[in-house]
Structures are given as C-alpha cells and as structure tokens.
Amino acid sequence: GDLNTGVSRHAGCGTQDAGLSFGGSALTAETEEYDGAAWSTAGVGDLNTAVYEHAGCGIQSAGLSFGWHNGSALTTETEEYI
C-alpha cells in the first residue's frame, strides 16, 4: 500500500511486514506504521520534533531516528520509537 501522506527526505526502519516511516520534507513529525499490506497513522506516536534529512534504524517496536535537520540547523539529537 501507499503512505497516507506523501513525503521526501524521511527516514524508515523495520521489516517488509512491520515497517516505520517518520519525519520528512514539509518539516513533519508524522509517523506511519506498515503491517505488510497498508500504512496507518491510527494509534501511532509521532516524533517529538518535526524533522527531515535524518536517519533511522531498528525494528517497528524499537526504532531510532537520529541526526536530523529541524528547519534551522543540523542536530545530533536521537529519538526512540517503542
């Protein structure tokens, strides 16, 4: 399935059947979860900070977002998704 919100310069992590997409252009904090068939924002916790141009790693139940641009500067911050 397609993401609910079109973004670029976002990060992701997970597996083919349990993925995450978070942050991205338009300076968003939105997070979407993928279950192998469709993306959802229902009950999904967003990032604390709207970011883009960052990296992600981990699995859907334990992901990281780090090293982003917050719209005015590059940062060294990290957020955990659990």
Short mmCIF file of C-alpha atoms in Angstrom, two decimals, residues 10 25 53 56 59 68 72:
data_model
loop_
_atom_site.label_atom_id
_atom_site.label_comp_id
_atom_site.label_asym_id
_atom_site.label_seq_id
_atom_site.Cartn_x
_atom_site.Cartn_y
_atom_site.Cartn_z
CA HIS A 10 12.14 10.99 5.56
CA SER A 25 10.03 17.19 3.94
CA GLU A 53 17.16 14.67 6.33
CA GLY A 56 16.56 5.61 11.01
CA ILE A 59 12.52 -2.54 14.04
CA TRP A 68 18.37 15.49 11.65
CA SER A 72 17.02 25.87 11.12
#
